[in-house]
Short mmCIF file of C-alpha atoms in Angstrom, two decimals:
data_model
loop_
_atom_site.label_atom_id
_atom_site.label_comp_id
_atom_site.label_asym_id
_atom_site.label_seq_id
_atom_site.Cartn_x
_atom_site.Cartn_y
_atom_site.Cartn_z
CA MET A 1 -44.48 13.98 25.13
CA GLY A 2 -45.26 15.56 21.71
CA SER A 3 -42.82 15.53 18.87
CA LEU A 4 -39.51 16.96 18.93
CA CYS A 5 -39.93 18.86 15.74
CA ARG A 6 -41.23 18.32 12.09
CA LEU A 7 -38.56 18.86 9.71
CA ARG A 8 -38.94 19.72 6.20
CA LEU A 9 -36.21 19.36 3.68
CA THR A 10 -36.92 20.91 0.19
CA LEU A 11 -35.35 18.86 -2.04
CA ARG A 12 -35.53 19.60 -6.03
CA HIS A 13 -37.33 16.60 -7.92
CA GLU A 14 -37.21 17.08 -11.72
CA LEU A 15 -38.61 13.65 -13.40
CA GLY A 16 -39.08 15.46 -16.80
CA GLY A 17 -42.66 14.25 -17.31
CA LEU A 18 -42.65 11.06 -14.91
CA MET A 19 -44.60 10.40 -11.68
CA HIS A 20 -44.68 7.80 -9.65
CA THR A 21 -47.86 7.32 -7.29
CA PRO A 22 -46.62 7.37 -3.88
CA GLN A 23 -48.61 4.21 -3.08
CA ILE A 24 -46.10 2.09 -5.32
CA SER A 25 -42.67 1.99 -3.13
CA TYR A 26 -39.48 1.60 -4.83
CA SER A 27 -38.95 -2.00 -3.83
CA TYR A 28 -42.31 -2.81 -4.61
CA ALA A 29 -41.71 -1.43 -8.40
CA ARG A 30 -38.44 -3.21 -8.54
CA ARG A 31 -39.65 -6.69 -7.31
CA PHE A 32 -42.26 -6.95 -9.66
CA GLY A 33 -41.03 -4.92 -12.59
CA VAL A 34 -43.57 -2.58 -12.75
CA LEU A 35 -43.74 1.49 -13.10
CA VAL A 36 -46.85 3.72 -12.49
CA GLU A 37 -47.10 6.75 -14.27
CA LEU A 38 -49.41 9.48 -15.11
CA LYS A 39 -51.10 8.76 -18.32
CA PRO A 40 -50.07 11.76 -21.01
CA GLY A 41 -53.17 13.82 -21.32
CA ALA A 42 -54.80 12.15 -18.42
CA GLU A 43 -56.03 15.68 -17.04
CA SER A 44 -57.82 16.21 -20.56
CA THR A 45 -59.46 12.82 -20.90
CA ALA A 46 -60.54 12.40 -17.03
CA ALA A 47 -64.31 13.64 -18.06
CA GLU A 48 -64.18 10.70 -20.53
CA GLN A 49 -63.53 7.92 -17.67
CA GLN A 50 -60.24 7.09 -19.51
CA PRO A 51 -57.67 5.55 -17.21
CA THR A 52 -55.56 8.21 -15.05
CA TRP A 53 -52.25 6.12 -15.06
CA VAL A 54 -50.17 3.77 -17.45
CA VAL A 55 -48.20 0.83 -16.16
CA ARG A 56 -45.11 0.09 -17.60
CA HIS A 57 -43.70 -3.53 -16.73
CA CYS A 58 -40.71 -5.68 -18.01
CA LYS A 59 -41.84 -9.07 -16.57
CA PRO A 60 -45.33 -10.86 -17.01
CA LEU A 61 -47.92 -9.43 -14.32
CA GLY A 62 -49.60 -12.12 -12.10
CA VAL A 63 -53.16 -11.93 -11.12
CA GLY A 64 -51.99 -10.68 -7.60
CA VAL A 65 -50.02 -8.30 -8.78
CA LEU A 66 -53.05 -6.77 -11.19
CA ALA A 67 -55.48 -7.00 -8.56
CA GLU A 68 -52.91 -4.73 -6.14
CA LEU A 69 -52.68 -2.73 -8.57
CA GLY A 70 -56.09 -2.31 -9.11
CA ARG A 71 -56.46 -1.57 -5.48
CA LYS A 72 -54.00 1.32 -5.51
CA LEU A 73 -55.20 2.74 -8.85
CA PRO A 74 -59.08 2.79 -8.69
CA ASP A 75 -59.18 5.08 -11.45
CA GLY A 76 -58.05 2.46 -13.65
CA PHE A 77 -54.59 1.96 -15.34
CA ALA A 78 -53.51 1.16 -19.02
CA LEU A 79 -50.25 -1.49 -19.57
CA ASP A 80 -47.07 -0.86 -21.25
CA TRP A 81 -44.61 -3.12 -22.08
CA LEU A 82 -41.01 -1.90 -21.78
CA GLU A 83 -37.51 -4.00 -22.38
CA THR A 84 -35.28 -4.21 -19.41
CA ASP A 85 -32.77 -1.69 -20.12
CA GLU A 86 -35.28 0.90 -20.69
CA PHE A 87 -37.37 0.15 -17.40
CA GLU A 88 -34.03 0.57 -15.44
CA ARG A 89 -33.28 3.80 -16.98
CA ARG A 90 -37.10 5.25 -16.10
CA LEU A 91 -37.27 3.67 -12.77
CA ALA A 92 -33.90 5.01 -11.64
CA ARG A 93 -35.08 8.59 -12.92
CA ALA A 94 -38.62 8.23 -11.47
CA TYR A 95 -37.63 7.27 -8.21
CA GLU A 96 -34.02 8.70 -7.95
CA GLY A 97 -35.08 12.18 -5.79
CA GLY A 98 -36.38 9.54 -3.34
CA SER A 99 -39.57 12.11 -3.18
CA SER A 100 -41.75 10.10 -0.24
CA VAL A 101 -38.45 10.56 1.96
CA ALA A 102 -38.13 13.91 0.60
CA GLN A 103 -41.41 15.04 1.57
CA THR A 104 -42.11 13.29 4.90
CA MET A 105 -38.36 13.97 6.00
CA VAL A 106 -39.25 13.60 9.53
CA ASP A 107 -42.60 13.18 11.19
CA ASP A 108 -42.67 12.63 15.39
CA LEU A 109 -39.58 12.19 16.77
CA GLY A 110 -40.86 11.27 20.27
CA ASP A 111 -39.09 9.34 22.84
CA GLY A 112 -39.47 5.70 21.08
CA GLY A 113 -38.61 7.31 17.73
CA LEU A 114 -34.87 8.24 18.67
CA ASP A 115 -34.63 4.59 20.11
CA ALA A 116 -34.87 3.32 16.40
CA LEU A 117 -31.50 4.51 15.94
CA ALA A 118 -29.95 0.92 17.62
CA HIS A 119 -31.35 -0.54 14.33
CA THR A 120 -28.40 -1.66 12.01
CA LEU A 121 -28.31 -1.33 8.45
CA ASN A 122 -27.00 -4.02 6.16
CA ALA A 123 -24.36 -3.16 3.52
CA PRO A 124 -24.41 -2.40 0.63
CA ILE A 125 -27.66 -0.88 1.14
CA ASP A 126 -30.05 0.65 -1.61
CA LEU A 127 -31.03 3.90 -0.15
CA LEU A 128 -34.66 3.75 -2.34
CA GLU A 129 -35.66 0.59 -0.42
CA ALA A 130 -35.01 2.32 3.12
CA ASP A 131 -38.43 4.43 2.47
CA ASP A 132 -40.45 2.87 5.18
CA GLU A 133 -37.57 3.16 8.36
CA ALA A 134 -37.53 5.04 11.26
CA PRO A 135 -37.34 9.03 10.99
CA ILE A 136 -33.83 9.52 12.14
CA ILE A 137 -32.58 6.65 9.24
CA ARG A 138 -35.15 8.04 6.77
CA LEU A 139 -33.35 11.70 7.16
CA ILE A 140 -30.00 10.52 6.90
CA ASN A 141 -30.74 8.42 3.65
CA ALA A 142 -32.74 11.17 1.92
CA LEU A 143 -29.69 13.37 2.92
CA LEU A 144 -27.45 11.07 1.10
CA SER A 145 -29.83 10.09 -1.56
CA GLU A 146 -29.99 13.72 -2.34
CA ALA A 147 -26.31 14.57 -1.77
CA VAL A 148 -25.76 12.06 -4.81
CA ARG A 149 -28.38 13.26 -6.78
CA GLU A 150 -27.09 16.52 -6.93
CA GLY A 151 -23.55 16.01 -7.35
CA ALA A 152 -22.33 17.08 -4.03
CA SER A 153 -18.54 15.83 -3.13
CA ASP A 154 -19.54 16.28 0.94
CA ILE A 155 -21.83 16.51 3.18
CA HIS A 156 -21.00 18.10 6.74
CA ILE A 157 -22.59 17.83 9.86
CA GLU A 158 -22.46 20.46 12.31
CA SER A 159 -23.37 20.94 16.11
CA PHE A 160 -23.34 24.08 17.70
CA GLU A 161 -24.77 25.67 20.93
CA THR A 162 -28.25 25.80 20.24
CA ARG A 163 -28.59 24.30 16.46
CA MET A 164 -27.30 21.68 14.38
CA VAL A 165 -26.33 22.61 10.40
CA VAL A 166 -26.20 20.47 7.61
CA ARG A 167 -24.33 21.60 4.39
CA PHE A 168 -23.68 20.25 0.83
CA ARG A 169 -20.14 20.83 -1.01
CA VAL A 170 -21.50 21.26 -4.60
CA ASP A 171 -19.08 22.14 -7.11
CA GLY A 172 -16.39 23.09 -4.96
CA MET A 173 -19.09 25.56 -2.80
CA LEU A 174 -20.45 24.85 0.61
CA ARG A 175 -24.24 25.84 0.82
CA GLU A 176 -26.60 25.20 3.89
CA VAL A 177 -29.70 22.54 3.19
CA LEU A 178 -30.81 21.77 6.81
CA GLN A 179 -31.06 22.62 10.08
CA PRO A 180 -32.02 20.11 12.37
CA PRO A 181 -32.86 20.75 16.07
CA ARG A 182 -29.75 20.51 18.27
CA ALA A 183 -31.73 17.80 20.35
CA VAL A 184 -31.32 15.17 17.85
CA ALA A 185 -27.57 15.60 17.10
CA GLY A 186 -26.29 12.68 18.99
CA VAL A 187 -28.77 9.81 17.36
CA ILE A 188 -27.94 11.71 13.87
CA VAL A 189 -24.05 10.97 14.63
CA SER A 190 -24.41 7.65 16.25
CA ARG A 191 -26.66 6.05 13.00
CA ILE A 192 -24.04 7.50 10.89
CA LYS A 193 -21.10 5.48 12.96
CA VAL A 194 -23.43 2.58 12.76
CA MET A 195 -23.40 2.70 9.07
CA ALA A 196 -19.82 3.18 9.17
CA ASN A 197 -18.85 0.59 11.35
CA LEU A 198 -17.58 3.01 14.09
CA ASP A 199 -17.48 2.67 18.10
CA ILE A 200 -21.01 4.98 18.72
CA ALA A 201 -19.41 5.14 22.55
CA GLU A 202 -16.26 6.49 21.68
CA LYS A 203 -16.49 10.76 21.37
CA ARG A 204 -12.93 11.71 22.55
CA VAL A 205 -11.01 10.53 19.32
CA PRO A 206 -11.41 11.13 15.55
CA GLN A 207 -12.54 8.12 13.74
CA ASP A 208 -12.52 7.24 10.16
CA GLY A 209 -14.91 4.72 8.46
CA ARG A 210 -16.45 4.03 5.16
CA ILE A 211 -20.04 3.04 3.64
CA SER A 212 -21.05 1.11 0.52
CA LEU A 213 -24.65 2.27 -0.85
CA ARG A 214 -26.63 1.75 -3.54
CA LEU A 215 -28.72 4.24 -5.07
CA ALA A 216 -31.48 2.91 -7.45
CA GLY A 217 -28.72 0.21 -8.48
CA ARG A 218 -25.92 3.03 -9.05
CA PRO A 219 -22.75 2.17 -6.58
CA VAL A 220 -21.76 5.00 -4.36
CA ASP A 221 -18.79 4.75 -1.46
CA VAL A 222 -19.29 7.13 1.46
CA ARG A 223 -15.81 7.89 3.27
CA VAL A 224 -16.74 8.99 7.18
CA SER A 225 -14.74 11.30 8.97
CA THR A 226 -15.93 12.36 12.80
CA LEU A 227 -14.05 14.71 15.01
CA PRO A 228 -14.64 15.95 18.71
CA SER A 229 -15.37 19.57 19.33
CA GLY A 230 -16.55 21.42 22.38
CA GLN A 231 -20.10 21.26 21.30
CA GLY A 232 -20.60 17.74 19.87
CA GLU A 233 -19.13 15.86 17.25
CA ARG A 234 -18.36 17.14 13.63
CA VAL A 235 -19.16 14.68 10.75
CA VAL A 236 -17.76 14.93 7.37
CA LEU A 237 -19.45 12.33 4.79
CA ARG A 238 -17.08 12.38 1.48
CA LEU A 239 -18.97 10.82 -1.35
CA LEU A 240 -17.55 8.72 -4.05
CA ASP A 241 -19.45 8.13 -7.32
CA LYS A 242 -17.97 4.89 -8.36
CA GLU A 243 -18.80 5.85 -11.63
CA ALA A 244 -16.37 8.90 -11.63
CA GLY A 245 -13.34 5.98 -11.43
CA ARG A 246 -14.32 4.95 -14.85
CA LEU A 247 -13.10 8.40 -16.37
CA THR A 248 -10.68 8.62 -19.09
CA LEU A 249 -8.25 11.22 -20.41
CA ASP A 250 -11.40 12.48 -22.93
CA ASN A 251 -13.29 13.01 -20.16
CA LEU A 252 -11.29 15.60 -18.49
CA GLY A 253 -11.69 18.58 -20.51
CA LEU A 254 -8.46 19.17 -22.12
CA THR A 255 -7.62 20.47 -25.05
CA ARG A 256 -6.45 18.26 -27.99
CA ASP A 257 -3.22 19.20 -27.78
CA LEU A 258 -2.69 19.13 -23.99
CA GLN A 259 -4.25 15.43 -24.07
CA THR A 260 -1.93 14.54 -26.70
CA ARG A 261 1.15 15.97 -24.85
CA LEU A 262 -0.50 14.12 -21.78
CA ASN A 263 -0.94 10.77 -23.56
CA ALA A 264 2.82 10.57 -24.74
CA LEU A 265 4.03 11.09 -21.50
CA ILE A 266 1.60 8.27 -19.62
CA HIS A 267 3.19 6.03 -22.68
CA ARG A 268 6.60 6.76 -21.83
CA PRO A 269 8.09 3.49 -20.31
CA HIS A 270 9.74 4.99 -17.53
CA GLY A 271 10.14 8.12 -15.35
CA ILE A 272 8.35 10.18 -12.77
CA LEU A 273 4.94 12.29 -13.74
CA LEU A 274 3.61 14.27 -11.25
CA VAL A 275 0.11 15.84 -10.89
CA THR A 276 0.04 18.72 -8.42
CA GLY A 277 -2.56 21.38 -7.07
CA PRO A 278 -4.36 22.23 -3.89
CA THR A 279 -7.03 19.30 -2.04
CA GLY A 280 -9.70 19.01 -4.20
CA SER A 281 -8.31 20.01 -7.79
CA GLY A 282 -9.28 16.58 -9.17
CA LYS A 283 -5.70 15.27 -9.02
CA THR A 284 -6.45 11.67 -8.15
CA THR A 285 -9.25 11.60 -10.84
CA THR A 286 -6.64 12.33 -13.41
CA LEU A 287 -4.35 10.01 -12.23
CA TYR A 288 -7.16 7.61 -12.25
CA ALA A 289 -7.87 8.56 -15.60
CA ALA A 290 -4.44 8.20 -16.89
CA LEU A 291 -4.05 4.96 -15.30
CA SER A 292 -7.51 3.65 -17.08
CA GLU A 293 -5.61 4.94 -20.59
CA ILE A 294 -2.70 2.77 -20.37
CA ASN A 295 -4.46 -0.30 -18.20
CA THR A 296 -4.06 -3.27 -20.70
CA ARG A 297 -3.31 -7.06 -20.10
CA GLU A 298 0.34 -6.47 -21.05
CA ARG A 299 0.99 -4.20 -18.13
CA ASN A 300 1.11 -4.54 -14.57
CA ILE A 301 0.00 -1.63 -12.53
CA LEU A 302 0.15 -1.30 -9.09
CA THR A 303 -0.64 1.62 -6.87
CA VAL A 304 -0.61 2.81 -2.89
CA GLU A 305 -3.19 4.94 -1.69
CA ASP A 306 -4.51 6.71 1.12
CA PRO A 307 -7.42 6.19 0.78
CA ILE A 308 -8.17 3.85 -2.06
CA GLU A 309 -11.10 6.06 -3.77
CA TYR A 310 -11.92 4.15 -6.55
CA TYR A 311 -11.32 0.52 -7.55
CA LEU A 312 -9.96 -0.07 -11.08
CA ASP A 313 -10.37 -3.60 -12.59
CA GLY A 314 -7.08 -5.08 -13.56
CA VAL A 315 -5.05 -2.75 -11.02
CA GLY A 316 -3.47 -3.55 -7.52
CA GLN A 317 -4.25 -1.07 -5.24
CA THR A 318 -2.77 -0.94 -1.97
CA GLN A 319 -4.18 0.80 1.15
CA VAL A 320 -2.09 2.92 3.27
CA ASN A 321 -2.59 2.09 7.23
CA PRO A 322 0.08 4.06 9.56
CA LYS A 323 -1.78 2.16 12.50
CA VAL A 324 0.35 -1.01 11.37
CA GLU A 325 3.35 1.47 10.06
CA MET A 326 2.25 0.65 6.50
CA THR A 327 3.56 4.18 4.69
CA PHE A 328 3.92 5.62 1.51
CA ALA A 329 7.43 4.51 1.66
CA ARG A 330 6.85 0.97 2.92
CA GLY A 331 4.11 0.47 0.65
CA LEU A 332 6.36 1.66 -2.27
CA ARG A 333 9.14 -0.66 -1.48
CA ALA A 334 6.75 -3.61 -1.11
CA ILE A 335 5.03 -3.33 -4.70
CA LEU A 336 8.16 -2.62 -6.27
CA ARG A 337 9.29 -6.25 -5.66
CA GLN A 338 5.91 -7.14 -7.29
CA ASP A 339 7.43 -6.74 -10.78
CA PRO A 340 4.98 -3.52 -11.87
CA ASP A 341 5.33 -1.88 -15.21
CA VAL A 342 3.49 1.16 -13.65
CA VAL A 343 3.55 2.57 -10.09
CA MET A 344 1.16 5.06 -8.96
CA VAL A 345 1.84 6.54 -5.24
CA GLY A 346 -1.21 8.36 -4.16
CA GLU A 347 1.00 11.52 -2.82
CA ILE A 348 4.58 12.11 -1.95
CA ARG A 349 4.80 13.65 1.48
CA ASP A 350 8.57 12.93 2.46
CA VAL A 351 12.06 12.40 0.88
CA GLU A 352 12.04 8.69 1.58
CA THR A 353 8.84 8.36 -0.59
CA ALA A 354 10.51 10.99 -3.19
CA GLU A 355 13.60 9.11 -3.07
CA ILE A 356 12.27 5.58 -3.85
CA ALA A 357 10.12 7.24 -6.38
CA VAL A 358 13.17 8.48 -8.30
CA GLN A 359 14.93 5.32 -7.63
CA ALA A 360 11.83 3.39 -9.18
CA SER A 361 11.70 5.38 -12.15
CA LEU A 362 15.43 5.29 -12.88
CA THR A 363 15.30 1.37 -13.08
CA GLY A 364 12.73 1.30 -15.69
CA HIS A 365 9.20 2.15 -14.14
CA LEU A 366 6.96 4.44 -15.04
CA VAL A 367 5.70 6.74 -11.79
CA LEU A 368 2.49 8.59 -11.48
CA SER A 369 1.87 10.75 -8.14
CA THR A 370 0.65 14.05 -6.47
CA LEU A 371 1.91 16.92 -4.96
CA HIS A 372 0.43 19.91 -3.17
CA THR A 373 2.23 22.66 -4.94
CA ASN A 374 0.49 26.12 -6.59
CA SER A 375 2.18 25.60 -9.89
CA ALA A 376 3.99 22.97 -12.20
CA VAL A 377 7.44 24.17 -11.67
CA GLY A 378 6.90 24.52 -8.11
CA ALA A 379 6.74 20.71 -8.08
CA ILE A 380 10.54 20.98 -8.87
CA THR A 381 11.60 23.21 -5.88
CA ARG A 382 9.08 21.16 -3.38
CA LEU A 383 11.10 18.07 -4.25
CA ARG A 384 14.64 19.65 -4.16
CA ASP A 385 13.53 21.37 -0.80
CA MET A 386 12.63 17.44 0.60
CA GLY A 387 16.05 17.01 -0.36
CA VAL A 388 16.18 15.01 -3.45
CA GLU A 389 19.47 15.75 -5.22
CA PRO A 390 19.14 17.61 -8.36
CA PHE A 391 20.94 15.34 -10.46
CA LEU A 392 18.80 12.68 -9.40
CA LEU A 393 15.41 14.60 -10.15
CA SER A 394 16.87 15.71 -13.62
CA SER A 395 17.65 12.33 -14.67
CA SER A 396 13.86 10.97 -13.64
CA LEU A 397 11.08 13.69 -13.90
CA ILE A 398 9.32 13.78 -16.91
CA GLY A 399 6.70 16.20 -16.59
CA VAL A 400 4.46 17.76 -14.70
CA LEU A 401 0.41 18.73 -14.38
CA ALA A 402 -0.91 21.37 -12.54
CA GLN A 403 -4.57 22.09 -12.42
CA ARG A 404 -7.52 23.60 -10.54
CA LEU A 405 -11.12 23.04 -10.72
CA VAL A 406 -13.53 25.94 -12.04
CA ARG A 407 -17.19 26.54 -11.76
CA ARG A 408 -18.74 26.36 -14.97
CA LEU A 409 -21.11 29.21 -15.95
CA ASP A 410 -24.91 28.02 -16.54
CA ALA A 411 -25.77 29.53 -19.62
CA ARG A 412 -29.32 30.52 -18.32
CA TYR A 413 -27.80 32.91 -15.93
CA GLY A 414 -25.10 34.34 -17.84
CA GLU A 415 -25.10 38.00 -19.26
CA ALA A 416 -22.72 39.16 -21.86
CA TYR A 417 -20.67 42.56 -20.91
CA LEU A 418 -17.37 44.41 -21.90
CA PRO A 419 -14.22 44.41 -19.37
CA ASP A 420 -12.98 47.58 -18.44
CA ALA A 421 -8.97 48.33 -18.16
CA ALA A 422 -8.66 46.88 -14.82
CA GLU A 423 -9.93 43.75 -15.72
CA CYS A 424 -8.41 43.45 -19.37
CA ALA A 425 -5.19 43.86 -17.34
CA LEU A 426 -5.95 40.86 -15.14
CA LEU A 427 -6.84 38.21 -18.22
CA GLY A 428 -4.06 39.62 -20.28
CA LEU A 429 -6.39 41.29 -22.84
CA ASP A 430 -6.52 44.14 -25.28
CA ALA A 431 -8.15 47.03 -23.36
CA GLU A 432 -8.46 49.13 -26.62
CA HIS A 433 -10.73 46.19 -27.87
CA PRO A 434 -12.27 44.32 -25.41
CA PRO A 435 -13.87 40.78 -26.20
CA THR A 436 -17.11 39.97 -25.13
CA LEU A 437 -17.06 38.18 -21.68
CA TYR A 438 -19.95 36.54 -19.84
CA ARG A 439 -20.90 37.05 -16.01
CA VAL A 440 -23.68 35.87 -13.37
CA GLU A 441 -26.35 38.20 -13.72
CA GLU A 442 -27.08 39.74 -10.51
CA SER A 443 -30.38 38.17 -9.54
CA ALA A 444 -28.91 34.88 -10.30
CA ARG A 445 -26.19 35.79 -8.32
CA GLN A 446 -28.22 36.67 -5.06
CA ARG A 447 -29.88 33.64 -5.20
CA GLY A 448 -26.86 31.46 -4.94
CA GLN A 449 -27.42 30.51 -8.76
CA GLY A 450 -25.19 30.81 -11.72
CA TYR A 451 -23.04 27.82 -12.06
CA LEU A 452 -23.63 24.25 -12.99
CA GLY A 453 -20.86 21.65 -12.77
CA ARG A 454 -17.27 22.25 -13.25
CA THR A 455 -13.99 21.69 -15.37
CA GLY A 456 -10.47 21.54 -15.18
CA ILE A 457 -7.93 24.30 -16.43
CA TYR A 458 -4.51 22.89 -16.42
CA GLU A 459 -0.61 23.33 -17.05
CA LEU A 460 1.46 20.62 -18.33
CA ILE A 461 4.94 20.87 -18.76
CA ALA A 462 6.86 18.36 -20.52
CA ILE A 463 11.07 18.19 -19.34
CA ASP A 464 13.16 18.64 -22.29
CA ALA A 465 16.66 18.74 -22.65
CA THR A 466 17.10 22.51 -21.94
CA ALA A 467 14.90 22.24 -18.37
CA ARG A 468 16.59 19.31 -17.69
CA HIS A 469 20.06 20.73 -17.64
CA LEU A 470 18.54 23.86 -15.62
CA ILE A 471 17.12 21.26 -12.96
CA HIS A 472 20.35 19.53 -12.89
CA GLU A 473 22.28 22.77 -12.25
CA GLY A 474 20.00 23.87 -9.60
CA ALA A 475 18.33 26.65 -11.22
CA ALA A 476 16.08 29.27 -9.59
CA GLU A 477 12.61 28.27 -10.01
CA SER A 478 12.16 31.72 -11.83
CA ALA A 479 14.80 30.56 -14.42
CA ILE A 480 13.33 27.29 -14.95
CA GLU A 481 9.60 28.81 -15.30
CA ALA A 482 10.83 31.22 -17.99
CA GLN A 483 11.80 28.36 -19.87
CA VAL A 484 9.00 26.25 -20.00
CA ARG A 485 6.65 28.97 -20.44
CA GLN A 486 8.34 29.53 -23.98
CA HIS A 487 6.72 25.97 -24.86
CA SER A 488 3.56 25.88 -22.60
CA PRO A 489 1.18 28.36 -21.33
CA SER A 490 0.43 28.84 -17.46
CA ILE A 491 -2.70 27.51 -15.86
CA HIS A 492 -4.02 31.14 -15.84
CA GLN A 493 -3.51 31.90 -19.30
CA TYR A 494 -5.33 28.15 -19.90
CA GLY A 495 -8.31 29.68 -17.60
CA VAL A 496 -8.61 33.20 -19.53
CA GLU A 497 -9.12 30.95 -22.70
CA LEU A 498 -12.08 29.27 -20.91
CA VAL A 499 -13.32 32.97 -20.01
CA ARG A 500 -13.00 34.15 -23.32
CA ALA A 501 -15.21 31.28 -24.25
CA GLY A 502 -18.13 31.64 -22.03
CA VAL A 503 -17.41 28.54 -20.10
CA THR A 504 -16.68 30.30 -16.89
CA THR A 505 -16.11 33.76 -15.36
CA THR A 506 -13.33 35.85 -14.25
CA GLU A 507 -14.54 36.22 -10.95
CA GLU A 508 -14.17 32.33 -10.87
CA LEU A 509 -10.81 31.90 -12.53
CA LEU A 510 -9.43 34.52 -9.93
CA ARG A 511 -10.63 32.48 -7.29
CA VAL A 512 -8.86 29.49 -7.91
CA THR A 513 -5.86 30.85 -9.54
CA ALA A 514 -5.03 34.03 -7.32
CA SER A 515 -2.47 32.01 -5.34
CA GLY A 516 -1.38 30.29 -7.96
#
């Protein structure tokens, strides 16, 4: 039987002038400490019979290695010594795109090729060393490699009646990257299940697993979720870059004033500090950054999470597991018996967890947690609706941080313009003297370009004596909102300042704050 298909995945490959020859695999380069690059000016010196390649190395080269390099590079090469740190940086940069995987994504997928899925992969796996494996394995590894390189947060693998679609979520937006043939859907899903230690025979119920990977020495965790559907299983891979778990408050894009106020709250000895926002708004990252800020040898910091997204050195982290009745409430009760100074609860989902958190804060613990609300003041209403007594809430709550993530305008595709009266009204600007704003130029918009990366917009309310009194008296949300707004701008106002500074656009701000 002929090949089922030839898949081609167009992957961006920005090497900044570096170029490794395809004959030198990543595993060979790392093992012997060699990196082959095109010699600067090689094209202009070709006629003079000068070496075309330069071999940069961080280890002494034996006779066997030199002979092998001579065979692979018949045009000759020069040698250049690099210190280990510089070699590692260049190696990661040169091979990070997984170019040979990208350029030969899936060759002939005959009947025998599909059976290669039965092979297992050891964890952690270095994706760049999987270059010569079976086609399906190379496809999955290349997708993971490219997703990490592009900063994707999720990979969606979806099956439909006549096709299969792979999409990346980058900067909060989904975009299609590949359409494998429907015939290989089952083996792709099964391969991912093998990597995540899931039951490949069970296709009737959802399954959750985890994969630990390395990309050029960079650790990445992947959360795997499978879901049965009428046209085959759907798979979503959530990519968790472990380096992101090392963020501090300095990396969150906070204004100096807001960071100072937030820093004061997380250094309080007791009370509840909440972070609110929709799913995917960066709440967990903010909590981890706050914990990193106060993580010292003098503090015992414990968390209960679902799931543990990043592991923090020096912090005791507990995973929720409903299958054995390990809920947030039960986990919180348990860690309060571990003599903590600071407690982080991944999410307050029910009144039981809320009441335990309140009691913990009243007995001398600093409690950090999240809620799904559209505004900071909305968190107060949500806790009251859950059944937390106003007098307890007023005594325990010290602050609420609401946040969203907006895409950053890519300066290469921005164009200046003057907003009309309607837009000025939306942003609270003076229509008589409108400021110059920036938007994505139309040609870039049509190509799906115009934004690069994301940043946060925030709203922080610190509970002062007046707000405490209003909460205690059961005041309406509008009354509390009016009071706190005297001292703190809203999340919309925070975003307007970023629009005026050209960091983001009106369209993007309204997209993430329309429901807030």
